[in-house]
Amino acid sequence: LLSLERIKRMGFAVHGHGEWSPDGKKILMIIGKSLSELNIYLLDIETDTLEQLTDREGINTDPSWSPDGQEILFIGCPETKKCKENQHEIYSIPVSARKAKDAKRLTNDKVSANDVYVSPDGKRAAWLHLKGWVPLSLETFISDYSKENGITNIKSCKGGLTNWMPDSSGLL
C-alpha cells in the first residue's frame, strides 16, 4: 500500500498490530516517531488514504472497534507525566468525529488499562489492568458498556485475556 510507504518517508513507524474494521474496509493503526509519542490512524483500504484520528500528547494505543463499526475505544494518557506514571485510561471516539478533541474518557481510576475490547453484542467491555512493573501483575476487568453511558458496573474477574467468545457469554 502506498500509505505505508508514506509513513516511512515521514520518519514514522507502525507500532503493534492493525485492527480491521467489522466491514473489512479499514484498518486502525498505531503510528509514531517513538514509543512515547503514538497516535491512532485510520487506513482506508479501498482508497489508500491515511487519516490521523488522535493528535494528543503522550500515548494513544490499543484501538478496538465497536461491533457496528461506529465507535473506537482506545487506551490513552491524559498527559506525558501520567504516561510515565503508568496511568493509562480508556477513551472512545465516534468514527464520524475523527478528531481527538471529540474523544470521551470512559475511565478515571488512575491505573494502567490495556487491550480494551467491546463484546460482539456491544453490551460489555473488557480490559487488562497492569499493576507495577516488577513484579508485573495482571488483572482483567469486565464492565457494562453502552455508547450513551460509557463504562459502568466495573467488576474484576479471573484471567488475563480480553478476547470475547463469539456469543458474548464470556472471555476466552
PDB file of C-alpha atoms in Angstrom:
ATOM      1  CA  LEU A   1       0.000   0.000   0.000  1.00  0.00           C
ATOM      2  CA  LEU A   2       1.192   3.481  -0.828  1.00  0.00           C
ATOM      3  CA  SER A   3       0.181   4.818   2.609  1.00  0.00           C
ATOM      4  CA  LEU A   4       2.700   2.550   4.321  1.00  0.00           C
ATOM      5  CA  GLU A   5       5.469   3.934   2.112  1.00  0.00           C
ATOM      6  CA  ARG A   6       4.361   7.484   3.022  1.00  0.00           C
ATOM      7  CA  ILE A   7       4.571   6.588   6.722  1.00  0.00           C
ATOM      8  CA  LYS A   8       8.186   5.502   6.301  1.00  0.00           C
ATOM      9  CA  ARG A   9       9.094   8.634   4.304  1.00  0.00           C
ATOM     10  CA  MET A  10       7.625  10.830   7.080  1.00  0.00           C
ATOM     11  CA  GLY A  11      10.025   9.236   9.563  1.00  0.00           C
ATOM     12  CA  PHE A  12       7.274   7.385  11.411  1.00  0.00           C
ATOM     13  CA  ALA A  13       6.893   3.686  12.171  1.00  0.00           C
ATOM     14  CA  VAL A  14       3.898   1.422  12.653  1.00  0.00           C
ATOM     15  CA  HIS A  15       3.780   0.034  16.202  1.00  0.00           C
ATOM     16  CA  GLY A  16       1.902  -3.115  17.165  1.00  0.00           C
ATOM     17  CA  HIS A  17      -0.759  -4.714  15.042  1.00  0.00           C
ATOM     18  CA  GLY A  18      -3.569  -3.295  12.944  1.00  0.00           C
ATOM     19  CA  GLU A  19      -7.215  -3.667  13.886  1.00  0.00           C
ATOM     20  CA  TRP A  20      -9.569  -4.446  10.977  1.00  0.00           C
ATOM     21  CA  SER A  21     -12.961  -2.736  10.876  1.00  0.00           C
ATOM     22  CA  PRO A  22     -16.013  -5.001  11.139  1.00  0.00           C
ATOM     23  CA  ASP A  23     -16.753  -4.462   7.422  1.00  0.00           C
ATOM     24  CA  GLY A  24     -13.136  -5.288   6.453  1.00  0.00           C
ATOM     25  CA  LYS A  25     -12.602  -1.987   4.576  1.00  0.00           C
ATOM     26  CA  LYS A  26     -10.435  -0.079   7.072  1.00  0.00           C
ATOM     27  CA  ILE A  27      -7.581  -0.713   9.485  1.00  0.00           C
ATOM     28  CA  LEU A  28      -6.773   1.154  12.698  1.00  0.00           C
ATOM     29  CA  MET A  29      -3.021   1.582  13.102  1.00  0.00           C
ATOM     30  CA  ILE A  30      -0.694   2.911  15.798  1.00  0.00           C
ATOM     31  CA  ILE A  31       1.876   5.231  14.242  1.00  0.00           C
ATOM     32  CA  GLY A  32       4.554   7.385  15.823  1.00  0.00           C
ATOM     33  CA  LYS A  33       8.152   8.566  15.802  1.00  0.00           C
ATOM     34  CA  SER A  34       8.831   6.943  19.191  1.00  0.00           C
ATOM     35  CA  LEU A  35       7.132   4.728  21.753  1.00  0.00           C
ATOM     36  CA  SER A  36       6.399   7.788  23.900  1.00  0.00           C
ATOM     37  CA  GLU A  37       4.565   9.605  21.088  1.00  0.00           C
ATOM     38  CA  LEU A  38       1.948   7.341  19.489  1.00  0.00           C
ATOM     39  CA  ASN A  39      -1.304   8.206  17.727  1.00  0.00           C
ATOM     40  CA  ILE A  40      -4.093   6.258  16.071  1.00  0.00           C
ATOM     41  CA  TYR A  41      -4.573   6.433  12.308  1.00  0.00           C
ATOM     42  CA  LEU A  42      -7.297   5.066  10.048  1.00  0.00           C
ATOM     43  CA  LEU A  43      -6.218   3.443   6.785  1.00  0.00           C
ATOM     44  CA  ASP A  44      -8.963   3.087   4.151  1.00  0.00           C
ATOM     45  CA  ILE A  45      -8.024   0.028   2.092  1.00  0.00           C
ATOM     46  CA  GLU A  46     -10.178   0.937  -0.926  1.00  0.00           C
ATOM     47  CA  THR A  47      -8.864   4.499  -1.352  1.00  0.00           C
ATOM     48  CA  ASP A  48      -5.428   4.007   0.266  1.00  0.00           C
ATOM     49  CA  THR A  49      -5.991   7.132   2.352  1.00  0.00           C
ATOM     50  CA  LEU A  50      -4.490   7.532   5.791  1.00  0.00           C
ATOM     51  CA  GLU A  51      -6.224   9.751   8.336  1.00  0.00           C
ATOM     52  CA  GLN A  52      -4.926  10.677  11.797  1.00  0.00           C
ATOM     53  CA  LEU A  53      -7.666  10.145  14.402  1.00  0.00           C
ATOM     54  CA  THR A  54      -5.826  11.188  17.564  1.00  0.00           C
ATOM     55  CA  ASP A  55      -3.478  14.110  17.961  1.00  0.00           C
ATOM     56  CA  ARG A  56      -2.816  14.104  21.656  1.00  0.00           C
ATOM     57  CA  GLU A  57       0.263  14.347  23.806  1.00  0.00           C
ATOM     58  CA  GLY A  58       1.586  11.034  25.073  1.00  0.00           C
ATOM     59  CA  ILE A  59       0.458   7.569  24.121  1.00  0.00           C
ATOM     60  CA  ASN A  60      -2.710   6.620  22.232  1.00  0.00           C
ATOM     61  CA  THR A  61      -2.779   2.894  21.569  1.00  0.00           C
ATOM     62  CA  ASP A  62      -4.697  -0.408  21.586  1.00  0.00           C
ATOM     63  CA  PRO A  63      -7.641   0.690  19.405  1.00  0.00           C
ATOM     64  CA  SER A  64     -10.685  -1.573  19.191  1.00  0.00           C
ATOM     65  CA  TRP A  65     -13.794  -1.213  17.020  1.00  0.00           C
ATOM     66  CA  SER A  66     -17.329  -1.368  18.350  1.00  0.00           C
ATOM     67  CA  PRO A  67     -19.191  -4.245  16.661  1.00  0.00           C
ATOM     68  CA  ASP A  68     -21.200  -1.835  14.482  1.00  0.00           C
ATOM     69  CA  GLY A  69     -18.010  -0.037  13.347  1.00  0.00           C
ATOM     70  CA  GLN A  70     -19.308   3.348  14.510  1.00  0.00           C
ATOM     71  CA  GLU A  71     -17.042   3.845  17.521  1.00  0.00           C
ATOM     72  CA  ILE A  72     -13.436   3.192  18.500  1.00  0.00           C
ATOM     73  CA  LEU A  73     -12.268   2.500  22.036  1.00  0.00           C
ATOM     74  CA  PHE A  74      -8.591   3.086  22.784  1.00  0.00           C
ATOM     75  CA  ILE A  75      -6.072   3.466  25.561  1.00  0.00           C
ATOM     76  CA  GLY A  76      -4.589   6.906  26.126  1.00  0.00           C
ATOM     77  CA  CYS A  77      -2.653   9.006  28.582  1.00  0.00           C
ATOM     78  CA  PRO A  78      -4.099  12.391  29.502  1.00  0.00           C
ATOM     79  CA  GLU A  79      -0.586  13.884  29.562  1.00  0.00           C
ATOM     80  CA  THR A  80       3.041  12.785  29.279  1.00  0.00           C
ATOM     81  CA  LYS A  81       3.657  12.849  33.061  1.00  0.00           C
ATOM     82  CA  LYS A  82       0.786  10.427  33.632  1.00  0.00           C
ATOM     83  CA  CYS A  83       2.146   8.130  30.910  1.00  0.00           C
ATOM     84  CA  LYS A  84       5.400   7.901  32.847  1.00  0.00           C
ATOM     85  CA  GLU A  85       3.386   7.112  35.981  1.00  0.00           C
ATOM     86  CA  ASN A  86       1.611   4.301  34.104  1.00  0.00           C
ATOM     87  CA  GLN A  87      -1.826   5.954  34.298  1.00  0.00           C
ATOM     88  CA  HIS A  88      -3.480   4.919  31.042  1.00  0.00           C
ATOM     89  CA  GLU A  89      -7.219   5.431  30.684  1.00  0.00           C
ATOM     90  CA  ILE A  90      -9.900   4.155  28.283  1.00  0.00           C
ATOM     91  CA  TYR A  91     -11.347   6.610  25.748  1.00  0.00           C
ATOM     92  CA  SER A  92     -13.916   6.354  22.981  1.00  0.00           C
ATOM     93  CA  ILE A  93     -14.298   8.342  19.802  1.00  0.00           C
ATOM     94  CA  PRO A  94     -17.057   8.175  17.197  1.00  0.00           C
ATOM     95  CA  VAL A  95     -15.626   7.245  13.799  1.00  0.00           C
ATOM     96  CA  SER A  96     -17.632  10.085  12.280  1.00  0.00           C
ATOM     97  CA  ALA A  97     -15.980  12.673  14.590  1.00  0.00           C
ATOM     98  CA  ARG A  98     -12.436  11.732  13.625  1.00  0.00           C
ATOM     99  CA  LYS A  99     -10.879  14.284  15.931  1.00  0.00           C
ATOM    100  CA  ALA A 100      -9.162  13.657  19.262  1.00  0.00           C
ATOM    101  CA  LYS A 101     -10.961  16.598  20.849  1.00  0.00           C
ATOM    102  CA  ASP A 102     -14.151  14.573  20.481  1.00  0.00           C
ATOM    103  CA  ALA A 103     -12.694  11.639  22.446  1.00  0.00           C
ATOM    104  CA  LYS A 104     -14.621  10.803  25.603  1.00  0.00           C
ATOM    105  CA  ARG A 105     -12.797   9.492  28.675  1.00  0.00           C
ATOM    106  CA  LEU A 106     -14.569   6.359  29.925  1.00  0.00           C
ATOM    107  CA  THR A 107     -12.419   5.598  32.986  1.00  0.00           C
ATOM    108  CA  ASN A 108     -10.826   7.819  35.573  1.00  0.00           C
ATOM    109  CA  ASP A 109      -9.238   5.470  38.039  1.00  0.00           C
ATOM    110  CA  LYS A 110      -5.565   6.440  37.645  1.00  0.00           C
ATOM    111  CA  VAL A 111      -4.498   2.925  36.750  1.00  0.00           C
ATOM    112  CA  SER A 112      -2.987   1.405  33.684  1.00  0.00           C
ATOM    113  CA  ALA A 113      -5.581  -0.017  31.302  1.00  0.00           C
ATOM    114  CA  ASN A 114      -4.528  -2.078  28.289  1.00  0.00           C
ATOM    115  CA  ASP A 115      -6.152  -4.091  25.487  1.00  0.00           C
ATOM    116  CA  VAL A 116      -9.758  -2.904  25.706  1.00  0.00           C
ATOM    117  CA  TYR A 117     -12.321  -4.869  23.698  1.00  0.00           C
ATOM    118  CA  VAL A 118     -16.072  -4.480  23.274  1.00  0.00           C
ATOM    119  CA  SER A 119     -18.111  -7.690  23.313  1.00  0.00           C
ATOM    120  CA  PRO A 120     -19.585  -8.848  19.970  1.00  0.00           C
ATOM    121  CA  ASP A 121     -23.087  -7.905  21.153  1.00  0.00           C
ATOM    122  CA  GLY A 122     -21.835  -4.393  22.058  1.00  0.00           C
ATOM    123  CA  LYS A 123     -23.102  -4.574  25.658  1.00  0.00           C
ATOM    124  CA  ARG A 124     -19.888  -5.099  27.635  1.00  0.00           C
ATOM    125  CA  ALA A 125     -16.201  -4.172  27.588  1.00  0.00           C
ATOM    126  CA  ALA A 126     -13.148  -5.947  28.993  1.00  0.00           C
ATOM    127  CA  TRP A 127      -9.602  -4.763  29.551  1.00  0.00           C
ATOM    128  CA  LEU A 128      -6.387  -5.644  31.323  1.00  0.00           C
ATOM    129  CA  HIS A 129      -5.136  -3.713  34.329  1.00  0.00           C
ATOM    130  CA  LEU A 130      -1.391  -3.644  34.942  1.00  0.00           C
ATOM    131  CA  LYS A 131      -0.087  -3.314  38.475  1.00  0.00           C
ATOM    132  CA  GLY A 132       3.537  -2.288  38.770  1.00  0.00           C
ATOM    133  CA  TRP A 133       6.424  -3.445  36.635  1.00  0.00           C
ATOM    134  CA  VAL A 134       8.445  -5.763  38.869  1.00  0.00           C
ATOM    135  CA  PRO A 135       6.762  -7.995  39.625  1.00  0.00           C
ATOM    136  CA  LEU A 136       4.152  -7.407  36.924  1.00  0.00           C
ATOM    137  CA  SER A 137       0.626  -8.321  37.945  1.00  0.00           C
ATOM    138  CA  LEU A 138      -2.288  -8.591  35.503  1.00  0.00           C
ATOM    139  CA  GLU A 139      -5.933  -8.311  36.433  1.00  0.00           C
ATOM    140  CA  THR A 140      -8.842  -8.461  33.987  1.00  0.00           C
ATOM    141  CA  PHE A 141     -11.841  -6.164  34.381  1.00  0.00           C
ATOM    142  CA  ILE A 142     -15.230  -6.517  32.779  1.00  0.00           C
ATOM    143  CA  SER A 143     -17.982  -3.902  32.689  1.00  0.00           C
ATOM    144  CA  ASP A 144     -21.285  -2.962  31.165  1.00  0.00           C
ATOM    145  CA  TYR A 145     -20.851  -0.738  28.138  1.00  0.00           C
ATOM    146  CA  SER A 146     -23.064   1.472  26.019  1.00  0.00           C
ATOM    147  CA  LYS A 147     -22.399   4.415  23.737  1.00  0.00           C
ATOM    148  CA  GLU A 148     -24.735   6.534  25.835  1.00  0.00           C
ATOM    149  CA  ASN A 149     -23.397   5.664  29.308  1.00  0.00           C
ATOM    150  CA  GLY A 150     -19.843   4.516  28.579  1.00  0.00           C
ATOM    151  CA  ILE A 151     -18.302   2.056  31.036  1.00  0.00           C
ATOM    152  CA  THR A 152     -20.321   1.247  34.156  1.00  0.00           C
ATOM    153  CA  ASN A 153     -20.633  -1.561  36.717  1.00  0.00           C
ATOM    154  CA  ILE A 154     -16.916  -2.484  36.688  1.00  0.00           C
ATOM    155  CA  LYS A 155     -16.012  -5.895  38.112  1.00  0.00           C
ATOM    156  CA  SER A 156     -12.742  -7.737  38.467  1.00  0.00           C
ATOM    157  CA  CYS A 157     -12.652 -11.245  37.024  1.00  0.00           C
ATOM    158  CA  LYS A 158     -10.103 -14.029  36.840  1.00  0.00           C
ATOM    159  CA  GLY A 159      -7.971 -14.476  33.767  1.00  0.00           C
ATOM    160  CA  GLY A 160      -5.539 -12.482  31.737  1.00  0.00           C
ATOM    161  CA  LEU A 161      -7.220 -12.305  28.335  1.00  0.00           C
ATOM    162  CA  THR A 162      -9.704  -9.794  26.988  1.00  0.00           C
ATOM    163  CA  ASN A 163     -10.875 -11.624  23.868  1.00  0.00           C
ATOM    164  CA  TRP A 164     -14.606 -12.258  23.864  1.00  0.00           C
ATOM    165  CA  MET A 165     -16.311 -15.508  22.955  1.00  0.00           C
ATOM    166  CA  PRO A 166     -18.368 -15.104  19.725  1.00  0.00           C
ATOM    167  CA  ASP A 167     -21.679 -15.214  21.622  1.00  0.00           C
ATOM    168  CA  SER A 168     -20.512 -12.582  24.188  1.00  0.00           C
ATOM    169  CA  SER A 169     -21.069 -15.041  27.050  1.00  0.00           C
ATOM    170  CA  GLY A 170     -17.560 -14.657  28.456  1.00  0.00           C
ATOM    171  CA  LEU A 171     -13.873 -14.200  27.789  1.00  0.00           C
ATOM    172  CA  LEU A 172     -11.608 -16.752  26.127  1.00  0.00           C
TER     173      LEU A 172
END
